[in-house]
DNA sequence: AAACAAAATTGAAACCATTACAAATTAATG
DNA sequence: CATTAATTTGTAATGGTTTCAATTTTGTTT
């Protein structure tokens, strides 16, 4: 928990207990959770936790470029820590989102030279191997 | 209008008047409209148009791989015809979505060999040139 | 320590894009 | 014309997210 304090501070985020737990959850559950999944989990440690705080914290993380949001369908927004660039694959059958390894060098796209790029995402949709039986 | 009938038919979509108008709107307004923007525009030609029909038609277009949905933030889903692959850049200041010339196919991603890929999207977020003043 | 100010958290209500669903209209078939 | 299927419509419901004022916690000053 507290071992993540310096990480939050390096992103100009004051490491409150709630923020540490939310960061820890994202760090140790890389399954692109929804805000509600994070809430349900941390509520066990902080019974008074408000869902608004989860949203507030996630928005703060995003503003500080520590996390990003992944939207594959309109029903649920998912969150992911910004680590090394990788792509996401969503199976339209089982709804699972997979991490996909990607070569970073390919991401230097011409035509963006005048743009300030804060975030880049490569998203795929289709059918995963398990659902092809 | 009717000149688009054969296009819809080639995607196994029966070209009703409403569907033709919605397709025409997407074809001639490449600004990634929301469902409501499409509705507001076509309502002038079809006063009895229902917003449900707009959603139904867009979902049909997507199922037939004629259109795709772009989700950059949680408030509004945007729609785009599937033409030649290109990326999207969303300015976090003015909220405009730009087309970026990129051949997404060139992004040879390892680890997708066993997946069936139906759709690929490359999304950028940042600040556009106009908003850097 | 007490008093004050700033930041973080909470809870309930409101928001609003999207969906569900059954009725109504239109098109297709014979 | 009669029957059936397909399309469209309108309203209500859904549910994830936001708003916002109150509360609690944290930090600062005397
Ligand atoms: Mn990921
Ligand atoms: Mn586009
Ligand atoms: Zn699957
Ligand atoms: Zn801009």
Coordinates of C-alpha atoms (C1' of nucleotides) and ligand atoms in Angstrom, one line a residue:
Chain A
X1 CA 0.0 0.0 0.0
X2 CA 2.3 2.7 1.3
X3 CA 5.0 1.5 -1.0
X4 CA 3.0 3.1 -3.8
X5 CA 3.1 6.6 -2.1
X6 CA 6.1 7.8 -4.0
X7 CA 4.6 6.8 -7.3
X8 CA 1.5 8.9 -6.7
X9 CA 3.6 11.8 -5.4
X10 CA 5.7 11.6 -8.6
X11 CA 2.5 12.2 -10.5
X12 CA 1.7 15.2 -8.3
X13 CA -1.0 13.2 -6.5
X14 CA -1.3 13.4 -2.7
X15 CA -1.4 9.8 -1.5
X16 CA -4.4 9.5 0.6
X17 CA -5.4 6.1 1.9
X18 CA -8.3 5.8 -0.6
X19 CA -6.1 6.8 -3.5
X20 CA -3.5 4.3 -2.5
X21 CA -6.0 1.5 -2.5
X22 CA -7.5 2.5 -5.8
X23 CA -4.0 2.7 -7.3
X24 CA -3.1 -0.7 -5.8
X25 CA -6.2 -2.2 -7.2
X26 CA -5.4 -1.0 -10.7
X27 CA -1.8 -2.1 -10.3
X28 CA -2.6 -5.6 -9.1
X29 CA -5.8 -6.2 -11.2
X30 CA -4.8 -5.5 -14.7
X31 CA -8.2 -6.7 -16.0
X32 CA -9.4 -3.3 -17.0
X33 CA -12.0 -2.9 -14.2
X34 CA -15.1 -0.8 -14.3
X35 CA -15.5 1.9 -11.6
X36 CA -18.1 -0.3 -9.9
X37 CA -15.7 -3.3 -9.8
X38 CA -13.1 -1.1 -8.1
X39 CA -15.8 0.3 -5.7
X40 CA -17.1 -3.2 -4.8
X41 CA -13.6 -4.4 -4.0
X42 CA -12.3 -1.5 -2.0
X43 CA -15.5 -1.1 -0.1
X44 CA -14.5 -4.1 1.9
X45 CA -11.5 -2.2 3.3
X46 CA -13.3 1.2 3.5
X47 CA -16.9 0.5 4.4
X48 CA -17.8 4.2 4.1
X49 CA -16.3 4.5 0.6
X50 CA -18.5 6.5 -1.8
X51 CA -18.7 5.7 -5.4
X52 CA -18.2 9.4 -6.1
X53 CA -14.8 9.1 -4.6
X54 CA -13.9 6.3 -7.0
X55 CA -14.9 8.5 -9.9
X56 CA -13.2 11.5 -8.5
X57 CA -10.0 9.5 -8.0
X58 CA -10.1 7.9 -11.4
X59 CA -10.6 11.3 -13.0
X60 CA -7.7 12.7 -11.0
X61 CA -5.5 9.8 -12.1
X62 CA -6.4 10.4 -15.7
X63 CA -5.8 14.2 -15.5
X64 CA -2.3 13.4 -14.1
X65 CA -1.7 11.0 -16.9
X66 CA -1.4 8.0 -14.5
X67 CA -4.4 6.2 -15.9
X68 CA -6.5 6.1 -19.0
X69 CA -10.0 5.1 -19.9
X70 CA -11.0 2.4 -22.3
X71 CA -14.3 2.5 -24.0
X72 CA -15.2 -0.5 -26.1
X73 CA -18.9 -0.4 -25.8
X74 CA -21.3 2.2 -24.5
X75 CA -22.4 0.4 -21.4
X76 CA -19.2 0.4 -19.4
X77 CA -16.1 2.5 -19.1
X78 CA -13.0 0.7 -18.1
X79 CA -9.8 1.9 -16.6
X80 CA -6.1 1.0 -17.1
X81 CA -2.9 2.3 -15.7
X82 CA -0.7 3.9 -18.3
X83 CA 2.3 1.6 -18.5
X84 CA 4.2 0.5 -21.6
X85 CA 2.1 0.9 -24.7
X86 CA -0.1 -2.1 -25.5
X87 CA -3.2 -2.8 -27.5
X88 CA -6.6 -4.1 -26.3
X89 CA -8.7 -6.8 -27.9
X90 CA -12.3 -7.1 -26.9
X91 CA -14.1 -10.4 -27.6
X92 CA -17.6 -9.7 -28.8
X93 CA -18.7 -13.1 -27.6
X94 CA -17.4 -13.4 -24.0
X95 CA -16.8 -9.6 -23.5
X96 CA -13.3 -10.2 -22.1
X97 CA -10.7 -7.6 -22.8
X98 CA -7.2 -8.9 -23.6
X99 CA -3.9 -7.1 -23.5
X100 CA -2.1 -7.4 -26.8
X101 CA 1.7 -6.8 -27.2
X102 CA 2.5 -4.1 -29.6
X103 CA 5.6 -2.7 -31.2
X104 CA 5.9 0.8 -29.9
X105 CA 8.0 2.1 -32.8
X106 CA 5.0 1.7 -35.1
X107 CA 3.1 4.3 -33.2
X108 CA 5.1 7.3 -34.6
X109 CA 2.4 8.4 -37.0
X110 CA 3.1 11.2 -39.5
X111 CA 0.4 13.9 -39.7
X112 CA 0.4 14.3 -35.9
X113 CA 3.5 16.5 -35.8
X114 CA 1.5 19.6 -34.9
X115 CA -0.6 17.8 -32.3
X116 CA 0.2 17.3 -28.6
X117 CA -0.5 13.6 -28.0
X118 CA -1.3 12.6 -24.4
X119 CA -2.7 9.2 -25.0
X120 CA -2.7 6.6 -27.8
X121 CA -4.8 3.5 -27.9
X122 CA -5.0 0.7 -30.4
X123 CA -8.3 -1.2 -30.0
X124 CA -9.4 -4.5 -31.7
X125 CA -12.8 -6.1 -31.7
X126 CA -13.5 -9.7 -32.7
X127 CA -13.7 -13.3 -31.4
X128 CA -11.1 -14.6 -29.0
X129 CA -9.6 -18.1 -29.5
X130 CA -11.6 -19.6 -26.6
X131 CA -14.9 -18.6 -28.3
X132 CA -14.0 -20.2 -31.6
X133 CA -15.1 -23.7 -30.6
Chain B
X1 CA -30.3 9.4 -52.0
X2 CA -31.4 6.4 -54.1
X3 CA -28.0 6.4 -55.7
X4 CA -26.9 4.8 -52.4
X5 CA -29.4 1.9 -52.7
X6 CA -27.0 -0.5 -54.3
X7 CA -24.4 0.2 -51.6
X8 CA -26.8 -0.8 -48.8
X9 CA -27.9 -3.8 -50.8
X10 CA -24.3 -4.9 -51.2
X11 CA -24.1 -5.0 -47.4
X12 CA -27.3 -7.0 -47.2
X13 CA -29.3 -4.1 -46.0
X14 CA -32.7 -3.3 -47.4
X15 CA -32.6 0.3 -48.5
X16 CA -35.6 2.0 -46.9
X17 CA -36.0 5.7 -47.1
X18 CA -34.9 6.2 -43.5
X19 CA -31.8 4.0 -43.9
X20 CA -30.9 5.8 -47.1
X21 CA -31.0 9.2 -45.4
X22 CA -29.0 8.0 -42.4
X23 CA -26.4 6.5 -44.8
X24 CA -26.4 9.7 -46.8
X25 CA -25.8 11.7 -43.6
X26 CA -22.8 9.6 -42.6
X27 CA -21.5 9.7 -46.1
X28 CA -21.7 13.5 -46.5
X29 CA -20.9 14.5 -42.9
X30 CA -17.7 12.8 -42.0
X31 CA -17.5 14.6 -38.7
X32 CA -18.3 11.5 -36.6
X33 CA -21.8 12.6 -35.6
X34 CA -23.7 11.4 -32.5
X35 CA -26.9 9.6 -32.8
X36 CA -28.7 12.8 -31.8
X37 CA -27.0 14.9 -34.4
X38 CA -28.1 12.5 -37.1
X39 CA -31.6 12.5 -35.6
X40 CA -31.8 16.3 -35.5
X41 CA -30.8 16.6 -39.1
X42 CA -33.0 13.9 -40.7
X43 CA -36.0 14.9 -38.6
X44 CA -36.3 17.8 -40.9
X45 CA -37.0 15.5 -43.8
X46 CA -38.9 12.9 -41.9
X47 CA -40.9 14.7 -39.2
X48 CA -42.2 11.4 -37.7
X49 CA -38.7 10.0 -37.3
X50 CA -38.1 8.3 -34.0
X51 CA -34.7 8.4 -32.3
X52 CA -35.1 4.6 -31.7
X53 CA -35.0 4.2 -35.5
X54 CA -31.8 6.0 -35.7
X55 CA -30.3 3.7 -33.1
X56 CA -31.8 0.6 -34.8
X57 CA -30.3 1.7 -38.1
X58 CA -26.9 2.5 -36.7
X59 CA -26.8 -0.9 -34.9
X60 CA -27.8 -2.6 -38.2
X61 CA -25.1 -0.8 -40.1
X62 CA -22.5 -1.9 -37.5
X63 CA -23.7 -5.5 -37.5
X64 CA -23.4 -5.5 -41.3
X65 CA -19.9 -4.0 -41.0
X66 CA -20.9 -0.8 -42.9
X67 CA -20.2 1.5 -39.9
X68 CA -18.4 1.5 -36.6
X69 CA -18.7 3.3 -33.3
X70 CA -16.1 5.6 -31.8
X71 CA -16.0 6.1 -28.1
X72 CA -13.6 8.7 -26.8
X73 CA -15.4 9.8 -23.7
X74 CA -18.3 8.4 -21.8
X75 CA -20.9 10.9 -22.7
X76 CA -21.3 10.4 -26.4
X77 CA -20.9 7.6 -28.8
X78 CA -20.0 8.7 -32.3
X79 CA -20.4 6.9 -35.6
X80 CA -18.3 6.6 -38.7
X81 CA -18.6 4.7 -42.0
X82 CA -16.0 2.0 -42.5
X83 CA -13.9 3.3 -45.4
X84 CA -10.2 3.0 -45.7
X85 CA -8.5 2.6 -42.3
X86 CA -7.6 5.8 -40.5
X87 CA -7.0 6.9 -37.0
X88 CA -8.9 9.5 -34.9
X89 CA -7.5 12.3 -32.7
X90 CA -9.7 13.9 -30.1
X91 CA -8.8 17.3 -28.8
X92 CA -9.4 17.4 -25.1
X93 CA -9.8 21.2 -25.3
X94 CA -12.3 21.8 -28.2
X95 CA -13.6 18.2 -28.2
X96 CA -13.3 18.0 -32.0
X97 CA -12.4 14.6 -33.5
X98 CA -9.9 14.7 -36.4
X99 CA -9.2 12.1 -39.0
X100 CA -5.6 11.1 -39.1
X101 CA -4.2 9.4 -42.1
X102 CA -2.9 6.1 -41.0
X103 CA -3.0 2.6 -42.4
X104 CA -4.1 0.7 -39.3
X105 CA -3.5 -2.5 -41.2
X106 CA 0.2 -1.8 -41.2
X107 CA 0.3 -2.2 -37.4
X108 CA 1.4 -5.7 -37.4
X109 CA 0.5 -6.7 -34.0
X110 CA 2.0 -9.9 -32.7
X111 CA -0.1 -12.2 -30.6
X112 CA -3.3 -11.7 -32.6
X113 CA -2.8 -14.7 -34.9
X114 CA -5.4 -16.8 -33.1
X115 CA -7.9 -14.0 -32.9
X116 CA -10.6 -13.2 -35.4
X117 CA -10.4 -9.4 -35.9
X118 CA -13.5 -7.6 -37.1
X119 CA -12.5 -4.1 -36.3
X120 CA -9.4 -2.2 -35.5
X121 CA -9.2 1.4 -34.2
X122 CA -6.3 3.7 -33.4
X123 CA -7.3 6.6 -31.1
X124 CA -5.3 9.6 -30.0
X125 CA -6.1 12.1 -27.3
X126 CA -4.4 15.4 -26.8
X127 CA -4.4 19.1 -27.9
X128 CA -5.0 20.1 -31.5
X129 CA -2.9 22.8 -33.2
X130 CA -5.7 25.4 -33.0
X131 CA -5.9 25.0 -29.3
X132 CA -2.2 25.6 -28.7
X133 CA -2.4 29.3 -28.8
Chain C
dA1 C1' -3.4 23.2 21.7
dA2 C1' -6.9 25.8 19.7
dA3 C1' -8.5 28.2 15.6
dC4 C1' -8.7 28.6 11.0
dA5 C1' -8.3 27.3 6.1
dA6 C1' -7.8 24.0 2.4
dA7 C1' -8.4 19.6 0.6
dA8 C1' -10.7 15.2 0.4
dT9 C1' -14.7 12.4 1.0
dT10 C1' -19.5 11.5 1.3
dG11 C1' -24.5 10.8 0.0
dA12 C1' -28.5 11.7 -2.3
dA13 C1' -30.6 13.5 -6.2
dA14 C1' -30.4 14.6 -11.0
dC15 C1' -28.8 13.8 -15.5
dC16 C1' -29.1 11.7 -20.0
dA17 C1' -27.7 8.7 -23.6
dT18 C1' -29.2 4.3 -24.6
dT19 C1' -32.3 0.3 -24.4
dA20 C1' -36.6 -2.5 -24.0
dC21 C1' -40.8 -3.4 -25.6
dA22 C1' -45.3 -3.5 -27.4
dA23 C1' -48.1 -1.0 -30.7
dA24 C1' -48.6 0.9 -35.2
dT25 C1' -47.3 1.5 -39.8
dT26 C1' -45.5 -0.1 -44.0
dA27 C1' -43.8 -3.5 -47.3
dA28 C1' -43.8 -8.2 -49.2
dT29 C1' -46.0 -12.5 -50.6
dG30 C1' -49.5 -15.3 -52.8
Chain D
dC1 C1' -57.7 -8.9 -50.8
dA2 C1' -55.9 -11.4 -47.1
dT3 C1' -51.8 -12.8 -44.5
dT4 C1' -47.4 -12.4 -42.9
dA5 C1' -43.0 -10.4 -42.2
dA6 C1' -40.4 -6.3 -41.8
dT7 C1' -39.8 -1.6 -40.4
dT8 C1' -40.9 2.3 -37.7
dT9 C1' -42.7 4.6 -33.7
dG10 C1' -43.5 6.4 -28.8
dT11 C1' -43.1 5.8 -24.2
dA12 C1' -41.1 4.1 -20.2
dA13 C1' -37.3 2.1 -18.0
dT14 C1' -32.5 1.5 -17.3
dG15 C1' -28.1 2.5 -15.3
dG16 C1' -23.6 4.4 -15.4
dT17 C1' -22.0 8.9 -14.5
dT18 C1' -22.3 13.7 -12.7
dT19 C1' -23.7 17.5 -9.7
dC20 C1' -23.4 19.7 -5.6
dA21 C1' -23.8 21.0 -0.9
dA22 C1' -22.7 19.0 3.5
dT23 C1' -19.4 16.5 6.2
dT24 C1' -15.0 14.9 7.4
dT25 C1' -10.2 14.9 7.3
dT26 C1' -5.8 17.2 6.7
dG27 C1' -2.7 21.0 6.8
dT28 C1' -1.4 25.7 8.6
dT29 C1' -1.2 29.6 11.6
dT30 C1' -1.3 31.9 16.0
Ligands
LIG1 MN1 -4.4 -3.0 -20.7
LIG2 MN1 -13.1 9.0 -39.2
LIG3 ZN1 -14.3 -14.8 -26.1
LIG4 ZN1 -8.8 21.8 -30.1

